[in-house]
Tab-separated table of N, CA and C in Angstrom:
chain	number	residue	atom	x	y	z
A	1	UNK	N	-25.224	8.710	2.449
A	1	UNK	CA	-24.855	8.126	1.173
A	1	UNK	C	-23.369	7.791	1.132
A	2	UNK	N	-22.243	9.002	1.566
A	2	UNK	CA	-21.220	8.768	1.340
A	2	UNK	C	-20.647	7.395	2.632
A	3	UNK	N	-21.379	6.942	3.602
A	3	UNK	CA	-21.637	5.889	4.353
A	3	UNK	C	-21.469	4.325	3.551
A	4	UNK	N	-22.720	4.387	3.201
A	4	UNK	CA	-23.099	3.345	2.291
A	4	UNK	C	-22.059	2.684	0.807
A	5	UNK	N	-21.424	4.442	0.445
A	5	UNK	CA	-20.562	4.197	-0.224
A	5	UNK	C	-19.491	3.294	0.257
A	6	UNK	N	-18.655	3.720	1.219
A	6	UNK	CA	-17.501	3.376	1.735
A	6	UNK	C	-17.752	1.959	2.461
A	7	UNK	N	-18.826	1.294	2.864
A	7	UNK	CA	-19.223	0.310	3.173
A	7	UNK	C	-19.522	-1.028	2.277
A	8	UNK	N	-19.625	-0.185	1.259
A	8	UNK	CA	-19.329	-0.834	-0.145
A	8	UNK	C	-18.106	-0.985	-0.789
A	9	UNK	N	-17.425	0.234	-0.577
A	9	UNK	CA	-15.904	-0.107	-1.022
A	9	UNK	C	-15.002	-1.074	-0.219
A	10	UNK	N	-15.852	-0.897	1.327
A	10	UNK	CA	-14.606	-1.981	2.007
A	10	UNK	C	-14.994	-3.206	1.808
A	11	UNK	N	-16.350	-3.864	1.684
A	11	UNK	CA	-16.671	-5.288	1.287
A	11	UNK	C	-16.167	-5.538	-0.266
A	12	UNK	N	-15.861	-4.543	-1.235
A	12	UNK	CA	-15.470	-5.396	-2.246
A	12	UNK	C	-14.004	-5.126	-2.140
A	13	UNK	N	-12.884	-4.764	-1.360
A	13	UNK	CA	-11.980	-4.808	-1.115
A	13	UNK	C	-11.502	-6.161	-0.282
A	14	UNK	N	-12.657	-6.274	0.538
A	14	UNK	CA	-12.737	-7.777	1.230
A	14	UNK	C	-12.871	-9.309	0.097
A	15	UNK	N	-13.398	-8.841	-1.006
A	15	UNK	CA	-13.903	-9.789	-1.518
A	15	UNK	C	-12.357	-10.222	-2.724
A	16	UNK	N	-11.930	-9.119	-3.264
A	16	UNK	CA	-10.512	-9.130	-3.641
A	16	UNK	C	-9.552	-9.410	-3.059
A	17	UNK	N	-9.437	-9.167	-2.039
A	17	UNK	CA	-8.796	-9.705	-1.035
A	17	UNK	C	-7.219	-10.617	-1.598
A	18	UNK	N	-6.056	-10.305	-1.333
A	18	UNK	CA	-5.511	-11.412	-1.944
A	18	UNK	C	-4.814	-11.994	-0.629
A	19	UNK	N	-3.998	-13.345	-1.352
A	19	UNK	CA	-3.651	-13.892	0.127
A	19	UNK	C	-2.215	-13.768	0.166
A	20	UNK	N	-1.647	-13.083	1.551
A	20	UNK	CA	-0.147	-12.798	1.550
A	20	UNK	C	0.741	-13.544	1.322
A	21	UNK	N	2.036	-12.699	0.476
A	21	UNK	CA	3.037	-13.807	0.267
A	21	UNK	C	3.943	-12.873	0.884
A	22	UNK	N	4.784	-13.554	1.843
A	22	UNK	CA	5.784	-13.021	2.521
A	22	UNK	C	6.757	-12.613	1.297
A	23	UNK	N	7.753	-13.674	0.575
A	23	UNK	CA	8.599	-13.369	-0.120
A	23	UNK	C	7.957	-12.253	-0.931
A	24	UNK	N	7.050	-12.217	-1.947
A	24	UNK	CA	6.390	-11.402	-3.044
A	24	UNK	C	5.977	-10.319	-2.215
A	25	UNK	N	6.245	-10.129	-0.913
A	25	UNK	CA	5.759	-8.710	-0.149
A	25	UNK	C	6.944	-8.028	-0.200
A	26	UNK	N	7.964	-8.663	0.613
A	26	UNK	CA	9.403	-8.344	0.392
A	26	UNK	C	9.914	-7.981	-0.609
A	27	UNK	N	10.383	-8.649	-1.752
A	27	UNK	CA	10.618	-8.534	-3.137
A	27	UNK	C	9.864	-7.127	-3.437
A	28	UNK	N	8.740	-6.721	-3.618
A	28	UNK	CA	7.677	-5.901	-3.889
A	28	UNK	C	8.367	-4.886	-3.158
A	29	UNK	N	8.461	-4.739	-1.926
A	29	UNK	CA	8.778	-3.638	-1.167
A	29	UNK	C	9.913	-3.243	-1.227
A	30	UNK	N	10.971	-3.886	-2.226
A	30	UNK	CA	12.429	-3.087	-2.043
A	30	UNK	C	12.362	-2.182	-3.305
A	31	UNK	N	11.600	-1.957	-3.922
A	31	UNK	CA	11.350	-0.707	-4.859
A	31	UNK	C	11.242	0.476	-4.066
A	32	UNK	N	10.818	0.632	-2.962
A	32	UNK	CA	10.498	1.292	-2.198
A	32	UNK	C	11.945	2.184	-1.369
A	33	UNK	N	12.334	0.880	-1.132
A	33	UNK	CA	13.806	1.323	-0.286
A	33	UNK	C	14.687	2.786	-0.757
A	34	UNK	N	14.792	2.980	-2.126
A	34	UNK	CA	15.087	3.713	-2.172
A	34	UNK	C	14.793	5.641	-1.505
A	35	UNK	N	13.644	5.337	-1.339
A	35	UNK	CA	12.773	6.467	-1.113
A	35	UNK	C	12.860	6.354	0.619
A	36	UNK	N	12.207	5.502	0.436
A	36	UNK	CA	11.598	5.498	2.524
A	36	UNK	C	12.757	4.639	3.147
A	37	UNK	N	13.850	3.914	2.754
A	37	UNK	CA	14.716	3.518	3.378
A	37	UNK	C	14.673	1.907	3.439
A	38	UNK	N	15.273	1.369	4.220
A	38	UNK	CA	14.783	-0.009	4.275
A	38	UNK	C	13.926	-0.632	5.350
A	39	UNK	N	13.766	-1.431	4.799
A	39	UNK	CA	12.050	-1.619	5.709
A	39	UNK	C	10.898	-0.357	6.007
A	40	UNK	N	11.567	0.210	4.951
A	40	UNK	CA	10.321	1.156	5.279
A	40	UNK	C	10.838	2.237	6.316
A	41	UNK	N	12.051	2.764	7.047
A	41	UNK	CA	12.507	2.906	8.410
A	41	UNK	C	13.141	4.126	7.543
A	42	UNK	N	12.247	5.281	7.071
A	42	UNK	CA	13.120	6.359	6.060
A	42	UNK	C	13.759	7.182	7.431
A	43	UNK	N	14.997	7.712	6.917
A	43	UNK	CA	15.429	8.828	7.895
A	43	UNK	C	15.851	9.866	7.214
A	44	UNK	N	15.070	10.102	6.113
A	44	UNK	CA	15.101	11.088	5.390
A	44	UNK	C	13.661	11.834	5.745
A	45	UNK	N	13.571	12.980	4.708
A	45	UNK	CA	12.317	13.918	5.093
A	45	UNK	C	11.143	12.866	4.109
A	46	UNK	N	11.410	11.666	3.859
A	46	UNK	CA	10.025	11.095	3.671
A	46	UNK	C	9.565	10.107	4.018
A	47	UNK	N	8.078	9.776	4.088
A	47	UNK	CA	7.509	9.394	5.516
A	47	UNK	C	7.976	8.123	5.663
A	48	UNK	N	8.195	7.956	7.031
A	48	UNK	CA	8.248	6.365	7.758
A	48	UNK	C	7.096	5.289	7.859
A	49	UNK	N	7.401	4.445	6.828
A	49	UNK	CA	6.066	3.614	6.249
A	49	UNK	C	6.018	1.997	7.265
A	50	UNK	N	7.525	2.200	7.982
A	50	UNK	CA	7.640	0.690	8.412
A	50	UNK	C	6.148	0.774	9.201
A	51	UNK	N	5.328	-0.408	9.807
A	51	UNK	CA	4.048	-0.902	10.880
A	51	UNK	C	3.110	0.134	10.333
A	52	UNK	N	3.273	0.691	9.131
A	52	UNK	CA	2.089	1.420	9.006
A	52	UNK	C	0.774	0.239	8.832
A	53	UNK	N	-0.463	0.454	8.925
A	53	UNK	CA	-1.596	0.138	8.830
A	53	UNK	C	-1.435	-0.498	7.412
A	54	UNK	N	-2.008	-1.399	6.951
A	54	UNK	CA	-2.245	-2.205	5.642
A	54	UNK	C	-3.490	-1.742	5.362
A	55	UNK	N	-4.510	-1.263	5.819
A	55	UNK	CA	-5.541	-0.847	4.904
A	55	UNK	C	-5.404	0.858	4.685
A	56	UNK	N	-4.594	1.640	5.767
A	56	UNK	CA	-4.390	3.111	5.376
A	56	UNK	C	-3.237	2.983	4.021
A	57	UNK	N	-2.327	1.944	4.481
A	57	UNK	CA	-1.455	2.145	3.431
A	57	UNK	C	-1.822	1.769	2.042
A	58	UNK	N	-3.032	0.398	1.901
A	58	UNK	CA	-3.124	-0.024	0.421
A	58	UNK	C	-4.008	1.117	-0.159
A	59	UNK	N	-4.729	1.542	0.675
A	59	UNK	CA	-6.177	2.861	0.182
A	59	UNK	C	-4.849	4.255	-0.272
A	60	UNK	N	-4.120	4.385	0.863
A	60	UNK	CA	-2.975	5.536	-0.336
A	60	UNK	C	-2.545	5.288	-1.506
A	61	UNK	N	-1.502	3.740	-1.313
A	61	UNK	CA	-1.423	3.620	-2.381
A	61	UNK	C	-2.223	3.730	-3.720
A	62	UNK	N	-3.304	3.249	-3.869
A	62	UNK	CA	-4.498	3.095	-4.476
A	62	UNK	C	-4.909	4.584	-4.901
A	63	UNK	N	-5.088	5.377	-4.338
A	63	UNK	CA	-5.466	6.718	-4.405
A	63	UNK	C	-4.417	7.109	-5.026
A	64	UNK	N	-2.981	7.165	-5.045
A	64	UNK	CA	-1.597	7.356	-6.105
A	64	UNK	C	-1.652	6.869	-7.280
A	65	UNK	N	-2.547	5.652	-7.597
A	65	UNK	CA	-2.272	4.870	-8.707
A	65	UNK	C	-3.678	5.316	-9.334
A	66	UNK	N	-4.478	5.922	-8.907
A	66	UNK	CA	-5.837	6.336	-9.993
A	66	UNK	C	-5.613	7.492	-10.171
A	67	UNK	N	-4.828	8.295	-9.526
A	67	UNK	CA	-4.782	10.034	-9.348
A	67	UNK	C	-5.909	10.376	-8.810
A	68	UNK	N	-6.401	9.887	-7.561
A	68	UNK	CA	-6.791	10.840	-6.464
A	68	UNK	C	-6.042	11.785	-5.580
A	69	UNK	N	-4.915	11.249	-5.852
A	69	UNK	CA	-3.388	12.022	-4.603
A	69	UNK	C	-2.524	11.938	-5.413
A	70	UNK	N	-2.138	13.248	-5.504
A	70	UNK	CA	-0.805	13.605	-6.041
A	70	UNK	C	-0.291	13.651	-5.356
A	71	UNK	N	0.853	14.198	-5.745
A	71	UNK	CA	2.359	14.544	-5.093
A	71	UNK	C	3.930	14.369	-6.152
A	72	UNK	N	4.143	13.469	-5.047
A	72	UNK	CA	5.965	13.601	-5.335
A	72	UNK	C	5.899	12.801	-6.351
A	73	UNK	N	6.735	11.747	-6.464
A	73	UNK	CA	6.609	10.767	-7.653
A	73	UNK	C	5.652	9.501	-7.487
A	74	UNK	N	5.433	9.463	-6.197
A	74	UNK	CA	4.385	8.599	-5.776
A	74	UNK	C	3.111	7.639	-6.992
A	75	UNK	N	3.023	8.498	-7.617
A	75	UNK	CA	1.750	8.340	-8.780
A	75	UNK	C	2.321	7.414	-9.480
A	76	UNK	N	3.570	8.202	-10.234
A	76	UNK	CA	4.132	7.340	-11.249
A	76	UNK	C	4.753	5.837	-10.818
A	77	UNK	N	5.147	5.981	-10.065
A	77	UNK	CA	5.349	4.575	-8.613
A	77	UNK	C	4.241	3.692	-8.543
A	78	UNK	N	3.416	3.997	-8.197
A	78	UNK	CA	2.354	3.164	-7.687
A	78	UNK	C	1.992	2.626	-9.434
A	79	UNK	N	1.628	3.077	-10.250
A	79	UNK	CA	0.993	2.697	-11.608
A	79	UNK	C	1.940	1.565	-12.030
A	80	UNK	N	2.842	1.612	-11.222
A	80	UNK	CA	3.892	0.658	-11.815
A	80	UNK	C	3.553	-0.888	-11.363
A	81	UNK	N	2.950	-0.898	-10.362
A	81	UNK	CA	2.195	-2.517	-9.837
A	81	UNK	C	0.746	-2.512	-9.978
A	82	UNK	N	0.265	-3.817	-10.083
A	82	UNK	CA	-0.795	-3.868	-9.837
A	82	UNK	C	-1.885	-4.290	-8.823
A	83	UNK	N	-3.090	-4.100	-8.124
A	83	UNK	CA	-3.467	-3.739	-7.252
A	83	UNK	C	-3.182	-4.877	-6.385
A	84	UNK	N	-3.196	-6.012	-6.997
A	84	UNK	CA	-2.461	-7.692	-5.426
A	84	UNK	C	-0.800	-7.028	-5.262
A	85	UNK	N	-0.517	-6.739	-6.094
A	85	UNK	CA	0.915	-6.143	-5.747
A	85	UNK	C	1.284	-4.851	-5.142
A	86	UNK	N	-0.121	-4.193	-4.996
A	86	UNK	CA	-0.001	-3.082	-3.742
A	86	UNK	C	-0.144	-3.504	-2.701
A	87	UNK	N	-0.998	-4.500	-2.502
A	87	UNK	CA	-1.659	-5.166	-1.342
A	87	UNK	C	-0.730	-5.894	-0.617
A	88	UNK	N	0.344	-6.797	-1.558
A	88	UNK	CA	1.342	-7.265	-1.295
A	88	UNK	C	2.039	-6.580	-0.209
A	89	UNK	N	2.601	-4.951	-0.925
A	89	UNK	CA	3.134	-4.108	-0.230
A	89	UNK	C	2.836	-3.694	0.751
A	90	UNK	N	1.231	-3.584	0.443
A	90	UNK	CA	0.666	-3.038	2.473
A	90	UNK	C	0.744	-4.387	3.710
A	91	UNK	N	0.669	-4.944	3.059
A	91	UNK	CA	0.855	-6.114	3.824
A	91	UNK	C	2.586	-6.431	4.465
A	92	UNK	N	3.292	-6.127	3.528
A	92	UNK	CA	4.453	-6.544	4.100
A	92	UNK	C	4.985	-5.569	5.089
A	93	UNK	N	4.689	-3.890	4.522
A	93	UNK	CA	4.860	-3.497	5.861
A	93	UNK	C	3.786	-3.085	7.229
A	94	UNK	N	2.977	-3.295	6.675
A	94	UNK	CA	2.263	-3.434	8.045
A	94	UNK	C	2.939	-4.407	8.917
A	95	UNK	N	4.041	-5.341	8.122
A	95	UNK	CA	4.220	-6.836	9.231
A	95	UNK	C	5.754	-6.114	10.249
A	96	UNK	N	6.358	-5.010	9.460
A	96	UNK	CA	7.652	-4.562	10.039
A	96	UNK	C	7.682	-3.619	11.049
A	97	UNK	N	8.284	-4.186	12.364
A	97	UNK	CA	8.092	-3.651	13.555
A	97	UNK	C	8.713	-2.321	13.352
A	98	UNK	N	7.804	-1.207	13.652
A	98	UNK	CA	8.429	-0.205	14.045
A	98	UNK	C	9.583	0.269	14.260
């Protein structure tokens, strides 16, 4: 069941789907900077988001913004965009080299 579920969640994630905007990924992602650094490249004790995965990263995000995952301030962060504008974000750094 929990199969079928998740096979379902990724086709209507497919179907939402939005289409990348470089600038509006960028723009989007310097909210971020403060925390994880720039480009994502934190050298602080929190995590290094640059080339992360775009679907691990939009499903965290996502999970921050419904309160499935707590934590740090993360929650209150994420509620602050909306879900093409997370996507935005996973997208832009998934594009930043390591």
């Amino acid at each position: 069941m929990k199969k079928l579920l998740l096979v379902l969640f990724c086709l209507c994630n497919f179907m939402y789907a939005v289409e990348y905007d470089a600038l509006q990924g960028k723009m989007l992602s310097l909210s971020c900077a403060s925390c994880h650094g720039t480009d994502g490249k934190s050298i602080t004790i929190t995590p290094y988001i640059a080339g992360m995965s775009k679907t691990v990263m939009y499903q965290t995000l996502l999970a921050y913004k419904n309160g499935e995952k707590t934590g740090t301030m993360m929650q209150k962060h994420a509620k602050g965009f909306t879900d093409a504008e997370l996507e935005q974000i996973s997208y832009y750094f998934s594009k930043v080299e390591r």
